[in-house]
XYZ file of N, CA, C and O in Angstrom:
708
model
N 146.845 58.844 103.642
C 147.495 60.420 102.783
C 147.617 60.349 101.595
O 147.967 59.851 101.230
N 147.219 61.614 101.048
C 146.793 62.146 99.424
C 148.512 62.660 99.319
O 148.627 64.014 99.776
N 149.025 62.551 98.481
C 150.529 63.131 98.491
C 150.699 63.481 96.612
O 149.439 62.905 95.247
N 150.959 64.964 96.805
C 151.361 65.341 94.908
C 152.129 66.281 95.625
O 152.965 66.439 96.040
N 153.101 66.430 94.149
C 154.640 66.975 93.492
C 154.460 67.651 92.491
O 153.684 67.698 91.817
N 155.268 68.583 92.598
C 155.448 69.692 91.564
C 156.948 69.728 91.734
O 157.863 69.300 92.559
N 157.431 70.167 90.458
C 158.836 70.196 90.237
C 159.107 68.287 90.278
O 159.996 68.337 90.960
N 158.238 67.839 89.489
C 158.209 66.136 90.224
C 160.120 65.421 89.946
O 160.137 64.797 90.748
N 160.528 65.657 88.967
C 161.804 65.438 88.556
C 161.798 63.748 88.169
O 160.692 63.595 87.341
N 162.412 63.222 88.756
C 162.259 61.352 88.689
C 161.327 61.025 89.366
O 161.537 60.071 89.453
N 161.168 61.764 90.345
C 159.848 61.666 91.307
C 160.332 60.655 92.178
O 159.960 59.982 93.208
N 161.483 61.436 93.174
C 162.142 60.930 94.676
C 161.200 61.481 96.029
O 160.550 60.281 96.478
N 160.225 62.676 95.587
C 159.072 62.301 96.553
C 158.047 61.725 96.355
O 157.534 60.703 97.519
N 157.857 60.979 95.607
C 156.945 60.074 95.086
C 157.086 58.522 95.954
O 156.097 58.250 96.021
N 158.284 58.546 95.201
C 158.867 57.414 95.782
C 158.588 57.003 96.910
O 158.686 56.217 97.871
N 159.158 58.239 97.659
C 159.573 58.139 99.192
C 157.920 58.201 99.891
O 157.627 57.304 101.141
N 156.689 58.480 99.412
C 155.557 58.317 99.765
C 154.703 57.503 99.448
O 154.065 56.707 100.247
N 155.424 56.607 98.116
C 154.572 55.528 98.342
C 155.286 54.230 99.110
O 154.476 53.638 99.350
N 156.276 54.664 99.411
C 157.362 53.107 100.507
C 156.103 53.894 101.996
O 156.342 53.081 102.771
N 155.593 54.857 101.788
C 155.116 55.081 103.510
C 153.682 54.706 103.350
O 153.002 55.086 104.130
N 153.482 54.462 101.886
C 151.892 53.720 101.644
C 150.768 55.153 101.369
O 149.548 55.044 101.017
N 151.410 56.119 101.358
C 150.567 57.415 100.933
C 150.103 57.017 99.251
O 150.800 56.343 98.641
N 149.040 57.823 98.473
C 148.777 57.884 97.675
C 149.009 58.951 97.022
O 148.916 59.735 97.608
N 149.513 58.769 95.111
C 150.838 59.557 94.801
C 149.138 60.280 93.987
O 148.796 59.038 93.134
N 149.019 61.464 93.743
C 147.382 61.705 92.825
C 148.209 62.412 92.027
O 146.913 62.790 90.793
N 148.791 63.318 92.264
C 149.382 64.074 90.730
C 150.678 64.301 91.007
O 151.393 64.538 92.098
N 150.931 64.619 89.477
C 152.715 64.743 89.043
C 152.547 66.415 88.424
O 151.895 66.228 87.271
N 153.674 67.387 88.625
C 153.471 68.276 87.701
C 155.395 68.547 87.388
O 156.015 68.888 88.084
N 155.318 68.320 86.333
C 157.046 68.471 85.729
C 157.093 68.395 84.394
O 155.798 67.771 83.234
N 157.882 69.192 83.876
C 158.114 69.886 82.728
C 158.646 69.543 81.476
O 158.605 69.578 80.690
N 160.021 68.325 81.954
C 160.405 68.080 81.016
C 159.815 66.387 80.639
O 159.831 65.669 80.899
N 160.333 66.618 78.870
C 159.477 65.526 78.418
C 160.290 64.001 78.999
O 159.402 63.120 79.039
N 161.784 63.964 79.216
C 162.236 62.903 79.849
C 161.747 62.642 81.102
O 161.464 61.378 81.516
N 161.847 63.066 81.776
C 161.543 62.642 83.304
C 159.983 62.752 83.398
O 159.278 61.717 83.909
N 159.176 63.282 82.261
C 157.783 63.190 82.470
C 157.118 61.662 81.736
O 156.385 60.545 82.467
N 157.878 60.916 80.743
C 158.195 59.712 80.228
C 158.862 58.558 81.387
O 157.690 57.568 81.980
N 159.798 58.952 81.808
C 159.888 57.722 83.468
C 158.950 58.006 84.458
O 158.944 56.975 85.153
N 158.492 59.118 84.784
C 157.316 59.279 85.642
C 156.053 58.212 85.192
O 155.377 57.393 86.147
N 155.794 58.385 83.672
C 154.813 57.374 83.417
C 154.975 55.999 83.833
O 154.284 54.954 83.793
N 156.383 55.316 83.225
C 156.376 53.963 83.563
C 157.013 54.100 84.859
O 156.362 52.609 85.123
N 156.982 54.760 85.881
C 157.806 54.415 87.120
C 156.320 54.302 88.203
O 156.687 54.016 89.049
N 155.696 55.516 87.584
C 154.551 55.566 88.889
C 152.983 55.293 87.903
O 152.127 56.188 87.231
N 152.478 53.969 87.473
C 151.743 54.175 86.488
C 150.168 54.589 87.271
O 149.363 54.560 86.598
N 150.314 54.130 88.828
C 148.841 54.250 88.835
C 148.426 55.403 88.911
O 147.444 56.751 89.535
N 149.872 57.325 88.748
C 149.361 58.634 88.922
C 148.344 58.608 88.076
O 148.545 58.703 86.529
N 147.148 59.145 88.139
C 146.132 59.287 87.052
C 146.118 61.007 86.619
O 145.797 60.998 85.496
N 146.507 61.952 87.244
C 146.957 63.391 86.567
C 148.337 63.899 86.840
O 149.419 63.591 87.891
N 148.571 64.104 85.182
C 149.918 64.357 85.240
C 150.249 65.693 84.518
O 149.457 66.356 83.625
N 150.477 66.994 84.742
C 150.729 68.178 84.387
C 152.187 68.426 83.884
O 153.248 67.657 84.373
N 152.091 69.291 83.311
C 153.721 69.746 82.854
C 153.641 71.034 83.003
O 154.708 71.273 84.172
N 153.781 72.056 82.493
C 154.212 73.608 82.681
C 153.081 73.903 83.688
O 151.999 74.239 83.725
N 154.088 74.309 84.832
C 153.573 74.744 86.316
C 152.258 75.842 85.892
O 151.582 76.147 86.604
N 153.181 76.698 84.723
C 152.692 78.164 85.019
C 151.246 77.969 84.000
O 150.805 79.362 84.397
N 151.218 77.226 83.829
C 150.150 77.215 82.819
C 148.990 75.989 83.548
O 147.940 75.432 82.640
N 149.234 75.670 84.405
C 148.496 74.443 85.171
C 147.806 75.401 86.532
O 148.177 76.318 87.286
N 145.712 74.905 86.386
C 145.309 75.092 87.591
C 145.113 74.233 88.095
O 144.608 72.936 87.880
N 145.421 74.496 89.478
C 145.215 73.585 90.671
C 144.025 73.924 91.620
O 144.377 72.977 92.690
N 143.300 74.135 91.241
C 142.346 74.625 91.865
C 141.449 73.421 92.235
O 140.616 73.279 92.778
N 141.144 72.480 91.421
C 140.288 71.602 91.568
C 140.773 70.303 92.441
O 140.062 69.886 92.827
N 141.988 70.783 93.178
C 142.681 70.090 94.129
C 142.301 70.674 95.814
O 143.054 70.099 96.498
N 141.556 71.706 95.220
C 141.673 72.279 96.570
C 140.716 71.491 97.713
O 139.854 70.860 97.758
N 141.385 71.098 98.612
C 141.296 70.756 100.113
C 141.414 68.770 99.649
O 140.950 68.243 100.612
N 142.080 68.406 98.424
C 142.223 67.353 98.332
C 143.486 66.508 98.488
O 143.888 65.718 98.396
N 144.263 67.737 99.050
C 145.867 66.954 98.885
C 146.406 67.364 100.845
O 146.623 67.931 101.006
N 146.625 66.018 101.023
C 147.157 66.417 102.348
C 148.678 66.533 102.411
O 149.502 67.428 103.524
N 149.695 66.304 101.679
C 151.111 66.942 101.727
C 151.301 67.016 100.121
O 151.414 65.892 99.046
N 151.645 68.285 99.912
C 152.400 68.556 98.910
C 154.041 69.024 98.628
O 154.203 69.327 99.703
N 154.760 68.399 97.871
C 156.458 68.333 97.943
C 156.343 68.705 96.554
O 155.984 68.796 95.766
N 157.805 69.453 96.778
C 158.748 69.589 95.657
C 159.967 70.354 96.063
O 160.073 71.095 96.830
N 160.861 70.162 94.957
C 161.917 70.769 94.768
C 161.898 72.020 93.607
O 162.530 71.442 92.720
N 161.654 73.142 93.990
C 161.675 74.054 93.264
C 162.860 74.143 92.469
O 163.918 74.143 93.284
N 162.882 74.721 91.576
C 164.656 74.790 90.473
C 165.143 75.570 91.277
O 165.034 76.583 91.865
N 166.579 75.177 91.442
C 167.353 75.601 92.278
C 168.639 76.617 91.709
O 169.730 77.364 92.256
N 168.477 76.233 90.456
C 169.515 77.289 89.350
C 170.085 78.412 89.809
O 170.497 79.328 89.581
N 168.595 79.078 90.163
C 168.847 80.600 90.879
C 169.665 81.065 91.560
O 170.146 82.261 91.683
N 169.900 80.043 92.387
C 170.331 80.455 94.026
C 172.062 79.632 94.030
O 172.576 79.759 94.954
N 172.089 78.489 93.445
C 173.579 77.598 93.241
C 174.732 78.276 92.889
O 174.409 78.778 91.831
N 175.378 78.084 94.144
C 176.937 78.298 93.869
C 177.411 77.946 92.464
O 178.210 78.410 92.170
N 176.640 77.038 91.961
C 177.516 76.562 90.598
C 176.880 77.064 89.278
O 177.569 76.715 88.229
N 175.853 77.861 89.880
C 175.532 78.654 88.331
C 175.839 80.124 88.666
O 176.533 80.920 89.231
N 174.756 81.482 87.947
C 175.238 82.456 87.770
C 174.344 83.201 88.815
O 174.695 84.340 89.230
N 173.412 82.606 89.992
C 173.141 82.967 91.164
C 172.012 84.322 90.546
O 172.151 85.450 91.269
N 171.849 83.822 89.635
C 170.588 85.298 89.390
C 169.149 85.532 89.957
O 168.470 86.491 89.903
N 168.861 84.995 90.404
C 168.178 84.824 91.953
C 166.685 84.884 91.437
O 166.035 84.253 89.959
N 166.040 86.255 91.579
C 164.667 86.541 90.717
C 164.460 86.893 89.572
O 163.793 87.130 88.750
N 165.985 87.117 89.004
C 165.858 87.740 87.894
C 166.182 86.873 86.515
O 166.384 86.494 85.726
N 166.305 85.319 87.169
C 166.370 84.044 86.642
C 164.837 83.997 85.967
O 164.199 83.529 87.037
N 165.241 82.841 84.594
C 163.723 82.284 84.558
C 163.121 81.405 85.549
O 161.459 81.209 85.166
N 163.846 80.593 85.639
C 163.603 80.052 86.952
C 163.269 79.900 87.866
O 163.128 78.752 88.889
N 163.537 80.899 88.590
C 162.848 81.350 89.891
C 161.407 81.301 89.356
O 160.462 81.937 89.493
N 160.902 80.219 89.933
C 159.307 79.569 90.421
C 159.147 79.616 91.418
O 158.050 79.212 91.555
N 159.876 80.127 92.789
C 159.118 80.444 93.990
C 157.649 80.743 94.193
O 156.335 80.300 94.542
N 157.560 81.761 93.153
C 155.819 82.381 93.012
C 155.014 81.440 92.853
O 153.678 81.351 92.728
N 155.345 80.522 91.338
C 153.905 79.608 90.985
C 153.745 78.224 92.256
O 152.954 78.194 92.130
N 154.961 78.206 92.994
C 154.775 77.164 94.040
C 153.591 77.910 95.079
O 152.931 77.117 95.643
N 154.094 78.917 95.241
C 153.206 79.627 96.526
C 151.700 79.423 95.813
O 150.827 79.674 96.387
N 151.449 80.102 94.516
C 150.179 80.101 93.528
C 149.638 78.470 93.872
O 148.573 78.315 94.057
N 150.130 77.903 93.451
C 149.361 76.144 94.014
C 149.170 76.094 95.146
O 148.413 75.236 95.353
N 149.734 76.607 96.121
C 149.833 75.828 97.315
C 148.423 76.897 97.590
O 147.945 76.518 98.389
N 148.508 78.108 97.131
C 146.978 78.864 97.398
C 145.915 78.173 96.944
O 144.970 78.144 97.612
N 146.172 77.679 95.823
C 145.196 77.121 95.001
C 144.253 75.724 95.446
O 143.454 75.226 95.564
N 145.642 74.980 96.101
C 145.782 73.494 96.761
C 145.217 73.833 98.316
O 144.104 72.848 98.709
N 145.532 74.146 98.906
C 145.397 74.392 100.531
C 145.641 73.471 100.953
O 144.994 72.677 102.001
N 147.140 72.813 100.880
C 147.597 71.330 101.395
C 147.571 71.556 103.013
O 148.038 72.910 103.603
N 147.343 70.300 103.637
C 147.823 70.324 105.259
C 148.991 70.566 105.517
O 149.818 71.139 106.347
N 149.991 69.999 104.495
C 151.532 70.035 104.636
C 152.012 70.428 103.417
O 151.816 70.066 102.063
N 152.835 71.453 103.611
C 153.692 71.552 102.552
C 155.947 71.084 102.602
O 156.058 71.515 103.846
N 156.005 70.655 101.568
C 157.288 69.911 102.193
C 158.219 70.913 100.658
O 158.099 70.197 99.813
N 159.120 71.774 100.753
C 159.811 72.126 99.955
C 161.439 71.969 99.854
O 161.927 71.589 101.136
N 161.860 71.504 98.660
C 163.763 71.156 98.723
C 164.138 72.521 97.864
O 164.150 72.624 96.613
N 165.988 72.900 98.501
C 166.510 73.897 97.440
C 167.736 73.836 97.922
O 168.173 72.832 98.914
N 169.183 74.078 97.155
C 170.328 73.989 97.900
C 170.291 75.385 99.001
O 169.225 76.019 99.168
N 171.943 75.013 99.399
C 171.839 75.661 100.435
C 172.194 77.294 99.942
O 171.855 78.106 101.124
N 172.453 77.803 98.786
C 172.546 79.059 98.152
C 171.167 79.746 98.363
O 171.190 80.959 98.352
N 170.132 78.744 98.541
C 168.681 79.672 98.805
C 168.920 80.452 99.921
O 168.450 81.824 100.232
N 169.727 80.241 101.075
C 169.413 80.715 102.357
C 170.820 81.330 102.442
O 170.327 82.850 103.192
N 170.897 82.251 101.530
C 172.295 83.496 101.472
C 172.421 84.161 100.058
O 172.960 85.152 100.298
N 171.386 84.145 99.137
C 171.311 84.620 98.369
C 170.658 85.997 98.483
O 169.595 86.136 99.177
N 171.561 87.081 97.874
C 171.186 88.494 98.040
C 171.051 88.242 99.748
O 169.700 89.321 100.138
N 171.763 88.027 100.729
C 171.175 88.048 102.090
C 169.911 87.356 102.629
O 169.458 87.940 103.216
N 169.725 86.553 101.627
C 168.703 85.572 102.730
C 167.290 85.731 102.212
O 166.693 85.586 102.668
N 167.133 86.772 100.953
C 165.971 87.365 100.543
C 164.603 86.703 100.506
O 163.451 86.496 100.945
N 165.223 85.698 99.497
C 164.449 84.396 98.953
C 164.135 83.710 100.137
O 162.884 83.097 100.334
N 164.761 83.211 100.702
C 164.881 82.199 101.891
C 163.924 82.950 102.668
O 163.078 82.350 103.725
N 163.685 83.961 102.790
C 162.732 84.663 104.378
C 161.559 85.088 103.566
O 160.393 84.841 104.237
N 161.787 85.119 102.355
C 160.490 85.214 101.428
C 159.320 84.253 101.434
O 158.445 84.254 101.475
N 160.371 83.260 101.516
C 159.752 81.678 101.303
C 158.722 81.458 102.420
O 157.736 81.498 102.443
N 159.585 81.380 103.538
C 158.929 81.697 104.997
C 157.425 82.607 105.352
O 156.919 81.845 105.637
N 158.405 83.516 104.998
C 156.778 84.926 105.064
C 155.617 84.414 104.478
O 154.637 84.559 104.547
N 156.007 84.221 103.251
C 155.113 83.863 102.390
C 153.965 82.598 103.079
O 152.801 82.443 102.883
N 154.643 81.517 103.126
C 153.944 80.483 103.760
C 153.106 80.716 105.170
O 152.010 80.556 105.407
N 153.882 81.332 106.015
C 153.420 82.402 107.047
C 152.268 83.422 107.083
O 151.454 82.913 107.731
N 152.162 83.757 105.814
C 150.798 84.847 105.547
C 150.196 83.978 105.071
O 148.859 84.357 104.623
N 150.157 82.675 104.694
C 148.947 81.654 104.334
C 148.843 80.838 105.184
O 147.934 80.126 105.206
N 148.793 81.642 106.552
C 148.857 80.928 107.702
C 149.523 78.969 107.438
O 148.410 78.443 108.548
N 150.443 79.135 107.472
C 151.458 77.831 107.525
C 152.477 78.065 108.712
O 152.965 79.139 109.112
N 152.296 77.173 109.738
C 153.528 77.633 110.364
C 154.664 76.728 109.790
O 155.029 75.661 109.285
N 155.940 77.293 109.725
C 157.364 77.008 108.779
C 158.390 76.384 109.956
O 158.709 77.421 110.830
N 158.937 75.396 109.630
C 160.459 75.139 110.066
C 160.909 74.361 108.918
O 161.323 73.664 108.271
N 162.145 75.266 108.812
C 163.708 74.720 107.607
C 164.559 73.929 108.030
O 164.646 74.010 109.595
N 165.461 73.304 107.796
C 166.253 72.093 108.256
C 167.184 72.496 107.115
O 166.624 72.264 105.586
N 168.596 72.691 107.504
C 169.299 72.269 106.979
C 170.430 70.893 107.155
O 170.872 70.902 108.133
N 170.135 70.266 106.004
C 170.505 68.671 105.754
C 171.611 68.704 104.541
O 171.620 68.507 103.217
N 172.589 67.614 105.476
C 174.214 67.799 104.282
C 173.490 66.181 103.881
O 172.832 65.261 104.811
N 173.769 65.641 102.589
C 173.616 64.578 102.128
C 174.559 63.213 103.239
O 173.704 62.270 102.547
N 175.860 64.230 103.273
C 176.556 62.842 104.287
C 175.507 62.334 105.138
O 175.924 61.744 106.103
N 174.768 63.450 105.643
C 174.069 63.097 107.326
C 173.343 61.732 106.671
O 172.988 61.337 107.648
N 172.873 60.910 105.449
C 171.847 59.989 105.218
C 173.287 59.067 104.689
O 172.640 58.103 103.460
N 174.295 59.144 104.842
C 175.582 58.165 104.416
C 175.994 58.970 102.955
O 176.283 57.835 102.690
N 175.792 59.405 102.508
C 175.953 59.824 100.843
C 177.804 60.176 101.518
O 178.320 60.642 102.028
N 178.293 59.720 100.326
C 179.759 60.198 99.895
C 180.426 61.382 99.828
O 181.446 61.378 99.429
N 179.416 62.413 100.147
C 179.957 63.479 99.315
C 178.829 64.644 100.665
O 178.076 64.235 101.321
N 179.603 65.619 100.699
C 178.488 66.632 101.408
C 177.989 68.036 100.581
O 178.762 68.437 99.584
N 176.803 67.429 100.509
C 175.552 68.564 99.409
C 174.604 68.905 100.315
O 173.397 68.202 100.344
N 174.929 70.013 100.520
C 173.616 70.624 101.580
C 172.834 71.219 100.946
O 172.574 71.911 100.022
N 171.202 70.699 101.689
C 170.185 71.290 100.903
C 169.315 71.537 102.304
O 169.303 71.185 102.939
N 168.421 72.651 101.876
C 167.281 72.920 103.028
C 166.346 72.328 102.594
O 165.534 72.344 101.557
N 165.435 72.283 103.389
C 164.231 71.703 103.417
C 163.374 72.617 104.334
O 163.762 72.918 105.206
N 162.331 72.988 103.505
C 161.325 73.863 104.298
C 160.518 72.708 104.486
O 159.366 72.523 103.391
N 159.655 72.527 105.571
C 158.447 71.737 106.232
C 157.683 72.709 106.799
O 157.822 73.593 107.738
N 156.280 72.760 105.913
C 155.518 73.882 106.478
C 153.932 72.781 106.960
O 153.354 72.285 106.242
N 153.377 73.607 107.899
C 152.000 72.496 108.542
C 150.839 73.534 108.333
O 151.220 74.855 109.248
N 149.902 73.378 107.895
C 148.741 74.936 107.995
C 147.832 74.427 109.326
O 147.805 73.440 109.971
N 148.100 75.828 110.005
C 147.386 76.331 111.254
C 146.063 76.101 111.578
O 145.645 76.480 110.150
N 145.431 75.558 111.758
C 143.872 74.705 111.914
C 143.547 74.261 111.082
O 144.072 73.801 110.134
N 142.440 75.011 110.643
C 141.721 74.701 109.295
C 141.852 75.057 108.081
O 142.250 76.359 108.149
N 141.948 74.719 106.972
C 142.632 75.542 105.928
C 141.749 75.881 105.765
O 140.419 76.176 105.795
N 141.954 77.547 104.938
C 141.396 78.447 104.366
C 140.533 78.351 102.940
O 141.200 77.393 102.615
N 139.574 79.007 102.535
C 139.433 78.667 101.165
C 140.491 78.670 100.690
O 140.790 79.941 100.927
N 140.340 78.177 99.476
C 141.439 78.930 97.989
C 140.686 80.100 97.861
O 140.017 80.448 97.636
N 141.899 81.351 97.505
C 141.990 82.389 96.975
C 141.152 83.467 98.204
O 141.199 84.538 97.792
N 141.425 83.217 99.184
C 140.717 83.871 100.513
C 142.060 84.417 100.917
O 142.875 83.998 101.587
N 142.472 85.976 100.833
C 143.512 86.442 101.463
C 143.402 86.240 103.179
O 141.849 86.899 103.618
N 144.283 86.358 103.679
C 144.481 86.438 105.355
C 144.122 88.050 105.612
O 144.055 89.126 104.766
N 142.784 87.890 106.626
C 142.145 89.093 107.404
C 141.232 89.790 106.445
O 140.266 90.747 106.487
N 140.458 88.828 105.402
C 139.600 89.062 104.711
C 138.857 88.272 104.343
O 137.629 88.101 103.694
N 138.850 87.174 105.443
C 137.811 85.815 105.547
C 136.271 86.580 106.264
O 136.405 87.366 107.258
């Protein structure tokens, strides 16, 4: 399996992929400290990108089996101001653009529980609707960290999506094929 990450952070998804024997083909992380750590801990990853807003992923069309990423949670977190779409860190649209360009077979997204109820759940609903419009079957899971023996309750929403049938060509909108 060929795996790639957006909003890579310190590489949690990449580490899990390595444990499963998957090939990590690229990482996209804007933070310089995280970039340094990723280079040190994942030396076999050949392609690294910084700002997702400045990255063209079209070269990866049809090359990624699993695309993962924990898109920024600050816009929805109860620990923050909960500015949602008005927050410059609302980067779901960039994640969706990358999905459209790459057309992975699987997408796994992670975020805070606050995504499910910010503004009545509008962004949570949009994420699912956007993926479904791109012809993915979507299944969200709400899992507490305590569910995997962490000593605290820290709920996370996991959004797992699988491409229905054969992936469409990048850039072709549904109904225009």
